[in-house]
Short mmCIF file of C-alpha atoms in Angstrom, two decimals:
data_model
loop_
_atom_site.label_atom_id
_atom_site.label_comp_id
_atom_site.label_asym_id
_atom_site.label_seq_id
_atom_site.Cartn_x
_atom_site.Cartn_y
_atom_site.Cartn_z
CA MET D 10 -183.74 47.11 138.72
CA ILE D 11 -183.39 43.78 137.06
CA PRO D 12 -180.75 43.77 133.80
CA TYR D 13 -181.49 42.44 130.34
CA GLY D 14 -178.12 40.14 131.30
CA ARG D 15 -176.04 39.09 133.54
CA GLN D 16 -172.82 37.18 133.93
CA ASP D 17 -173.05 33.76 136.67
CA ILE D 18 -169.40 34.36 138.63
CA PRO D 19 -170.20 31.17 141.07
CA GLN D 20 -167.55 29.43 143.72
CA ALA D 21 -166.02 27.14 140.96
CA ASP D 22 -165.05 30.35 138.51
CA LEU D 23 -163.24 32.23 141.37
CA ASP D 24 -161.58 28.92 142.28
CA ALA D 25 -160.20 28.36 138.60
CA VAL D 26 -159.07 31.84 138.33
CA MET D 27 -157.14 31.81 141.73
CA ALA D 28 -155.85 28.63 140.70
CA VAL D 29 -153.62 30.47 137.00
CA LEU D 30 -153.59 33.64 139.51
CA LYS D 31 -151.63 31.36 141.30
CA SER D 32 -149.01 29.39 138.72
CA ASP D 33 -146.55 30.26 136.93
CA PHE D 34 -148.91 31.20 134.33
CA ILE D 35 -150.84 33.82 134.29
CA THR D 36 -151.22 34.44 130.39
CA GLN D 37 -149.87 32.87 127.73
CA GLY D 38 -149.61 29.75 129.11
CA PRO D 39 -152.04 26.10 129.44
CA ALA D 40 -155.20 27.80 130.05
CA ILE D 41 -155.74 28.96 126.98
CA PRO D 42 -155.39 25.51 124.88
CA ALA D 43 -158.14 23.49 127.40
CA PHE D 44 -160.27 26.90 126.96
CA GLU D 45 -159.81 25.98 122.91
CA ALA D 46 -160.22 22.17 123.72
CA ALA D 47 -163.74 22.81 125.20
CA ILE D 48 -164.69 25.83 122.45
CA LYS D 49 -163.50 22.73 119.50
CA ALA D 50 -165.58 20.18 121.55
CA GLN D 51 -168.66 22.20 122.53
CA THR D 52 -168.94 23.41 118.31
CA THR D 53 -167.32 20.35 116.85
CA ALA D 54 -164.49 22.74 114.42
CA ASN D 55 -161.06 21.77 114.10
CA HIS D 56 -159.37 24.25 115.00
CA ALA D 57 -160.58 27.55 117.72
CA PHE D 58 -158.72 30.66 118.56
CA ALA D 59 -158.89 32.39 121.83
CA VAL D 60 -158.48 36.13 121.22
CA SER D 61 -159.25 39.65 123.60
CA SER D 62 -162.64 40.12 122.14
CA ALA D 63 -165.00 39.61 119.76
CA THR D 64 -163.69 42.71 117.57
CA ALA D 65 -160.19 41.31 117.63
CA ALA D 66 -161.42 37.40 116.06
CA LEU D 67 -163.81 39.36 113.65
CA HIS D 68 -160.37 41.74 112.07
CA ILE D 69 -158.28 39.00 112.24
CA ALA D 70 -160.85 36.91 110.55
CA CYS D 71 -161.33 39.23 107.68
CA LEU D 72 -157.44 39.25 107.43
CA ALA D 73 -156.81 35.82 107.56
CA ILE D 74 -159.37 35.65 104.16
CA GLY D 75 -157.37 38.54 102.79
CA LEU D 76 -159.93 41.00 102.83
CA GLY D 77 -158.06 44.76 102.14
CA PRO D 78 -158.87 47.70 100.19
CA GLY D 79 -160.63 47.74 96.62
CA ASP D 80 -162.56 44.68 98.74
CA ARG D 81 -166.34 44.67 99.58
CA LEU D 82 -167.62 43.42 102.51
CA TRP D 83 -171.68 42.61 103.41
CA THR D 84 -173.01 42.39 106.53
CA SER D 85 -176.42 42.83 108.22
CA PRO D 86 -177.72 46.45 109.91
CA ASN D 87 -179.05 44.65 112.60
CA THR D 88 -175.41 44.36 114.65
CA PHE D 89 -173.27 46.35 117.16
CA VAL D 90 -170.78 48.16 114.95
CA ALA D 91 -168.13 46.10 115.12
CA SER D 92 -168.96 43.18 112.77
CA SER D 93 -168.33 45.96 109.84
CA ASN D 94 -165.65 47.86 111.60
CA ALA D 95 -164.08 44.86 111.06
CA GLY D 96 -164.06 45.59 107.00
CA LEU D 97 -163.11 49.37 107.36
CA TYR D 98 -160.18 48.33 109.39
CA CYS D 99 -158.82 46.30 106.63
CA GLY D 100 -159.24 49.37 104.29
CA ALA D 101 -162.85 47.62 102.58
CA ASP D 102 -166.49 49.00 101.80
CA VAL D 103 -168.51 47.55 104.60
CA ASP D 104 -172.41 46.90 102.50
CA PHE D 105 -175.34 45.96 104.34
CA ILE D 106 -178.36 43.93 103.54
CA ASP D 107 -181.58 44.21 104.99
CA ILE D 108 -183.26 41.81 107.87
CA ASP D 109 -185.71 39.42 107.73
CA PRO D 110 -189.25 41.05 109.17
CA VAL D 111 -189.62 37.19 111.43
CA THR D 112 -186.35 36.54 111.90
CA TYR D 113 -184.41 39.92 112.08
CA ASN D 114 -181.07 38.25 110.21
CA MET D 115 -180.18 38.81 107.21
CA SER D 116 -182.47 38.77 105.30
CA ILE D 117 -181.35 35.72 102.37
CA ASP D 118 -183.76 36.87 100.08
CA ALA D 119 -182.39 40.29 100.60
CA LEU D 120 -178.53 38.64 100.09
CA ALA D 121 -179.58 36.88 96.56
CA ALA D 122 -180.77 39.62 94.74
CA LYS D 123 -177.82 41.83 96.18
CA LEU D 124 -176.06 39.38 95.04
CA GLU D 125 -177.59 39.18 91.97
CA ALA D 126 -177.42 42.58 91.29
CA ALA D 127 -173.77 43.09 91.27
CA GLU D 128 -172.30 40.28 89.30
CA ARG D 129 -174.09 41.97 87.18
CA ALA D 130 -172.71 45.36 87.89
CA GLY D 131 -169.39 44.11 88.68
CA THR D 132 -168.70 44.79 92.24
CA LEU D 133 -170.02 41.30 94.34
CA PRO D 134 -168.56 41.13 98.00
CA LYS D 135 -164.98 39.18 98.85
CA VAL D 136 -166.80 38.72 102.32
CA VAL D 137 -170.88 38.56 104.00
CA ILE D 138 -171.34 38.46 107.15
CA PRO D 139 -174.03 37.25 108.76
CA VAL D 140 -175.30 38.09 112.43
CA HIS D 141 -177.00 35.48 114.37
CA PHE D 142 -178.77 37.80 116.07
CA ALA D 143 -180.11 37.66 119.93
CA GLY D 144 -178.19 33.64 119.37
CA GLN D 145 -180.50 32.91 116.70
CA SER D 146 -178.74 31.35 113.72
CA CYS D 147 -179.09 32.72 110.79
CA ASP D 148 -179.50 30.29 107.38
CA MET D 149 -176.53 29.16 107.25
CA GLU D 150 -177.67 27.15 104.46
CA ARG D 151 -179.29 29.18 101.98
CA ILE D 152 -175.75 31.56 102.02
CA GLY D 153 -173.38 28.98 101.79
CA ALA D 154 -175.14 27.79 98.23
CA LEU D 155 -174.81 31.35 97.35
CA ARG D 156 -171.29 31.20 98.68
CA ASP D 157 -170.50 28.60 96.42
CA LYS D 158 -172.68 29.78 93.51
CA TYR D 159 -170.94 33.63 93.92
CA GLY D 160 -167.95 33.14 95.42
CA PHE D 161 -167.75 35.10 98.52
CA GLN D 162 -166.02 33.59 101.67
CA VAL D 163 -168.17 33.29 104.76
CA ILE D 164 -167.11 35.12 108.33
CA GLU D 165 -170.57 33.92 110.82
CA ASP D 166 -170.44 36.67 114.33
CA ALA D 167 -171.80 34.03 116.61
CA SER D 168 -171.40 36.51 118.48
CA HIS D 169 -174.74 35.64 120.88
CA ALA D 170 -174.72 31.93 119.60
CA ILE D 171 -172.44 29.52 121.72
CA GLY D 172 -174.97 26.51 122.75
CA GLY D 173 -176.61 26.85 119.40
CA ASP D 174 -177.76 24.34 116.99
CA TYR D 175 -178.30 24.72 113.39
CA ARG D 176 -180.29 21.70 111.44
CA ASP D 177 -178.37 19.67 114.46
CA GLN D 178 -174.72 20.90 113.94
CA PRO D 179 -173.97 23.36 117.06
CA VAL D 180 -173.59 26.85 116.06
CA GLY D 181 -169.56 27.53 115.20
CA ALA D 182 -169.23 24.01 113.00
CA CYS D 183 -169.11 26.27 110.43
CA PRO D 184 -170.10 23.47 107.89
CA HIS D 185 -171.71 26.51 105.36
CA SER D 186 -169.09 28.71 106.26
CA ASP D 187 -164.82 29.88 107.04
CA ILE D 188 -165.06 31.07 109.97
CA ALA D 189 -167.03 31.60 112.92
CA VAL D 190 -166.63 33.97 115.98
CA PHE D 191 -167.79 33.97 119.79
CA SER D 192 -168.02 37.10 122.34
CA PHE D 193 -167.25 36.25 125.52
CA HIS D 194 -168.12 39.76 127.27
CA PRO D 195 -169.93 39.36 130.20
CA VAL D 196 -173.95 39.79 129.26
CA LYS D 197 -172.52 36.97 127.04
CA ILE D 198 -174.53 33.40 127.55
CA VAL D 199 -170.52 32.76 129.06
CA THR D 200 -167.93 35.52 129.90
CA THR D 201 -163.82 35.50 129.63
CA ALA D 202 -164.81 39.37 130.77
CA GLU D 203 -163.44 40.53 127.89
CA GLY D 204 -162.87 38.22 125.22
CA GLY D 205 -163.12 36.38 121.64
CA VAL D 206 -162.64 33.04 119.95
CA VAL D 207 -162.30 32.24 115.53
CA THR D 208 -163.06 28.81 114.77
CA THR D 209 -162.71 27.11 111.20
CA ASN D 210 -161.96 24.16 109.42
CA ASP D 211 -159.29 25.13 106.91
CA ASP D 212 -156.22 24.53 107.77
CA ALA D 213 -154.63 27.46 106.03
CA LEU D 214 -156.65 30.36 108.12
CA ALA D 215 -156.14 28.60 110.81
CA GLU D 216 -151.87 29.45 110.58
CA ARG D 217 -153.15 32.52 110.26
CA LEU D 218 -155.30 33.30 112.00
CA ALA D 219 -153.06 32.08 115.29
CA MET D 220 -149.83 34.06 113.83
CA LEU D 221 -151.98 37.26 113.68
CA ARG D 222 -153.20 37.33 116.83
CA THR D 223 -150.03 37.38 118.36
CA HIS D 224 -147.80 39.55 115.92
CA GLY D 225 -147.31 37.16 113.29
CA ILE D 226 -144.40 35.73 115.04
CA THR D 227 -144.26 32.04 114.65
CA ARG D 228 -142.00 29.32 116.48
CA ASP D 229 -142.66 26.73 113.26
CA PRO D 230 -138.90 26.45 111.99
CA ALA D 231 -141.24 24.96 108.91
CA LEU D 232 -142.48 28.74 108.84
CA MET D 233 -139.66 30.23 108.65
CA ARG D 234 -137.32 32.23 106.13
CA ASN D 235 -133.88 31.49 108.12
CA ALA D 236 -132.61 28.45 110.25
CA PRO D 237 -133.18 29.08 113.58
CA ASP D 238 -130.29 29.84 115.82
CA GLY D 239 -131.66 28.22 118.98
CA PRO D 240 -134.70 27.02 120.64
CA TRP D 241 -135.50 30.48 122.33
CA TYR D 242 -135.64 31.47 117.60
CA TYR D 243 -138.57 33.32 116.23
CA GLU D 244 -139.19 35.06 112.96
CA GLN D 245 -141.96 37.50 112.52
CA VAL D 246 -143.75 36.21 109.01
CA MET D 247 -147.02 38.97 108.73
CA LEU D 248 -148.07 41.99 110.08
CA GLY D 249 -149.72 41.22 112.95
CA LEU D 250 -151.80 42.38 116.22
CA ASN D 251 -151.32 41.96 119.46
CA TYR D 252 -155.00 40.03 120.55
CA ARG D 253 -153.78 37.68 122.58
CA MET D 254 -156.43 36.09 125.64
CA THR D 255 -154.64 35.30 128.95
CA ASP D 256 -154.23 32.63 131.11
CA ILE D 257 -156.93 34.71 133.50
CA GLN D 258 -159.72 34.46 131.67
CA ALA D 259 -159.38 31.50 129.53
CA ALA D 260 -160.14 30.23 132.85
CA LEU D 261 -162.66 31.88 133.65
CA GLY D 262 -163.99 30.76 130.51
CA ALA D 263 -163.31 27.16 130.64
CA SER D 264 -165.04 26.86 133.98
CA GLN D 265 -168.22 28.83 132.55
CA MET D 266 -167.96 26.57 129.69
CA THR D 267 -169.40 23.25 131.91
CA ARG D 268 -171.75 24.78 132.25
CA LEU D 269 -173.06 26.37 128.77
CA GLY D 270 -175.73 23.47 128.28
CA ALA D 271 -177.53 24.24 131.49
CA TYR D 272 -177.35 27.48 130.82
CA ILE D 273 -179.08 27.61 127.62
CA ASP D 274 -182.03 25.18 129.33
CA ALA D 275 -182.77 27.88 131.73
CA ARG D 276 -182.95 30.12 128.91
CA HIS D 277 -185.10 28.37 126.84
CA ALA D 278 -187.61 27.81 130.06
CA ILE D 279 -187.55 31.33 130.39
CA ARG D 280 -188.36 31.54 127.18
CA ALA D 281 -191.36 29.48 127.49
CA ARG D 282 -192.50 30.70 130.90
CA TYR D 283 -191.96 34.37 129.13
CA ASP D 284 -194.03 32.94 125.77
CA ALA D 285 -197.27 31.61 127.95
CA ALA D 286 -197.93 35.05 129.58
CA LEU D 287 -196.84 37.36 127.43
CA SER D 288 -198.77 36.32 124.34
CA ASP D 289 -202.25 37.99 124.91
CA LEU D 290 -200.43 41.51 124.07
CA PRO D 291 -200.37 44.23 121.68
CA LEU D 292 -196.55 42.24 121.48
CA THR D 293 -194.20 40.73 119.00
CA LEU D 294 -192.69 37.42 120.36
CA PRO D 295 -189.86 36.33 119.12
CA HIS D 296 -189.95 33.26 116.61
CA GLN D 297 -188.49 30.10 116.00
CA PRO D 298 -187.77 27.94 113.12
CA ASP D 299 -187.65 24.31 114.15
CA TRP D 300 -184.18 24.34 112.15
CA GLN D 301 -182.95 25.32 115.00
CA ARG D 302 -182.37 26.47 118.63
CA SER D 303 -181.73 29.67 119.81
CA ALA D 304 -179.15 30.32 122.68
CA LEU D 305 -180.92 32.84 123.57
CA HIS D 306 -178.25 35.64 125.03
CA LEU D 307 -182.55 38.25 124.47
CA TYR D 308 -185.80 37.84 123.91
CA PRO D 309 -186.99 40.82 122.33
CA ILE D 310 -189.48 41.99 121.69
CA LEU D 311 -191.15 44.11 119.56
CA ILE D 312 -194.06 46.89 120.16
CA ARG D 313 -197.20 46.54 117.94
CA ASP D 314 -199.36 49.16 116.90
CA ASP D 315 -201.90 48.56 118.64
CA ALA D 316 -200.18 49.00 121.87
CA PRO D 317 -201.74 51.66 124.30
CA MET D 318 -197.78 53.30 124.10
CA ASP D 319 -195.09 53.44 121.36
CA ARG D 320 -191.49 52.55 122.79
CA ALA D 321 -189.53 55.14 123.82
CA GLN D 322 -192.84 55.69 126.64
CA ALA D 323 -193.10 51.63 127.49
CA PHE D 324 -188.78 52.08 127.62
CA ASP D 325 -189.32 54.65 130.54
CA ALA D 326 -192.41 53.79 131.83
CA LEU D 327 -191.04 49.97 132.16
CA ARG D 328 -186.68 51.79 133.36
CA ALA D 329 -189.62 52.84 136.42
CA ALA D 330 -190.95 49.77 136.95
CA GLY D 331 -187.21 48.72 137.66
CA ILE D 332 -187.09 46.84 134.54
CA GLY D 333 -183.91 47.07 132.99
CA VAL D 334 -185.06 47.23 129.54
CA ASN D 335 -183.21 47.54 126.27
CA VAL D 336 -182.43 48.17 122.59
CA LEU D 337 -180.63 46.56 120.36
CA TYR D 338 -179.53 47.51 118.36
CA ILE D 339 -179.59 50.53 116.63
CA PRO D 340 -179.01 50.33 112.63
CA VAL D 341 -175.39 50.26 111.84
CA TYR D 342 -176.01 52.42 108.95
CA ARG D 343 -178.02 55.45 111.42
CA GLN D 344 -174.69 55.84 113.51
CA PRO D 345 -173.09 59.75 111.94
CA TRP D 346 -169.44 57.35 111.25
CA TYR D 347 -171.47 55.07 108.36
CA ALA D 348 -174.19 58.05 107.84
CA ASP D 349 -171.56 60.21 106.45
CA MET D 350 -170.14 57.58 103.21
CA GLY D 351 -174.35 57.77 102.27
CA PHE D 352 -176.41 55.60 103.44
CA ARG D 353 -179.62 55.81 103.42
CA ARG D 354 -182.60 54.42 106.04
CA GLU D 355 -185.23 54.41 103.16
CA ASP D 356 -182.87 51.09 102.10
CA PHE D 357 -183.93 49.09 104.73
CA PRO D 358 -187.07 49.91 105.64
CA ALA D 359 -186.96 46.35 107.53
CA ALA D 360 -184.65 47.13 109.86
CA GLU D 361 -185.97 50.43 110.61
CA ASP D 362 -189.23 49.16 111.17
CA TYR D 363 -187.34 46.62 113.53
CA TYR D 364 -185.73 49.50 115.17
CA ALA D 365 -188.85 51.77 115.94
CA ARG D 366 -190.10 49.26 118.13
CA MET D 367 -188.12 46.46 119.63
CA LEU D 368 -187.06 46.50 122.97
CA ALA D 369 -185.05 43.04 125.16
CA ILE D 370 -186.88 41.86 128.01
CA PRO D 371 -184.19 40.38 131.15
CA MET D 372 -182.95 37.17 129.89
CA PHE D 373 -180.30 35.71 131.63
CA ALA D 374 -180.12 31.75 133.32
CA THR D 375 -180.28 33.20 136.46
CA LEU D 376 -182.88 35.24 136.06
CA SER D 377 -185.49 33.94 139.37
CA GLU D 378 -188.94 33.02 138.85
CA ALA D 379 -189.78 35.60 141.13
CA ASP D 380 -188.08 38.06 138.95
CA GLN D 381 -189.07 37.08 135.71
CA ASP D 382 -193.03 37.40 137.63
CA THR D 383 -192.12 41.08 137.84
CA VAL D 384 -190.75 41.97 134.19
CA ILE D 385 -193.92 40.40 133.53
CA ALA D 386 -195.99 41.51 135.84
CA ALA D 387 -194.49 45.30 134.73
CA LEU D 388 -195.06 44.61 130.95
CA HIS D 389 -198.91 43.30 131.40
CA ASP D 390 -199.38 46.93 132.97
CA VAL D 391 -197.76 48.28 130.87
CA PHE D 392 -199.00 46.82 127.94
CA GLY D 393 -202.71 45.11 129.26
#
């Protein structure tokens, strides 16, 4: 079975991990700041904090902003449940903005309309989380303009988008947001096995993020209430969590980051082959605006009405042919936990149409041309 995503772990990664295992620090050591430095160099953000998962990153991002009971968080329904769960962890109310039928990201027009109505009703959100689906950045300039107009804060869920660009700036630079969050799960573009990173340019948010990921503890005398008893002294100054990344994971991530550009280039070469080979099939291929360069975490195809079979039939046929297609994502409001909150499918027509048609076909940097040809041939067999 050719999977839809796969990690690449060459000898250099094994050597980096082994060096940590043989060192004095397998956690809370020098590999973590080295990995964070690599992220800052890539994104150009002023601060980067490595944590145990992107879910942890989303959670402390919301906590750092001060999201809590009585507040509202809005996000896209075309995402993993972690994007909205972060709001629930903080006791906030969650709502969704329908997606753009071309980019599959949050619809900026729908967001603007919902904000206008919320301002009249006195129900504006405290936080909006746009999700850079499949590695393609949302139109952050327009979202930033709405942030300035309505006063909410923005957390970019860039879990799919490390190495992507938006208007000639790297995703994660945060020119139009307060915080950005990345994932390093094994099917992502680079991996730390499990892990996440938060980036920000805001010094005050950075101070809170640093403490929130490690129990709310500080060793900085300037942040302490009492005079230190000695060099061993620390204080818990807020209620934080144990969301630290290990040095083992960070060493793997730093090694992976040295190949990020090559990974993105390889994905674009695969995309170009797919675009050319699949253009005559009854499929909608991914749209790529000229104002951004997707990180291409996924290559999502939508099955058109004139296709010879529906999505479920195509899924079964392609899996039987050894092609590990997947469906990403089931709209969050469809999950029983959220459905019980009263969300209605008819309120999100673009997300519903997308979900009924979507398949993700294999897309990862080490996908060989022979396997690409196998994928292409199978799609022609099923849809031709």
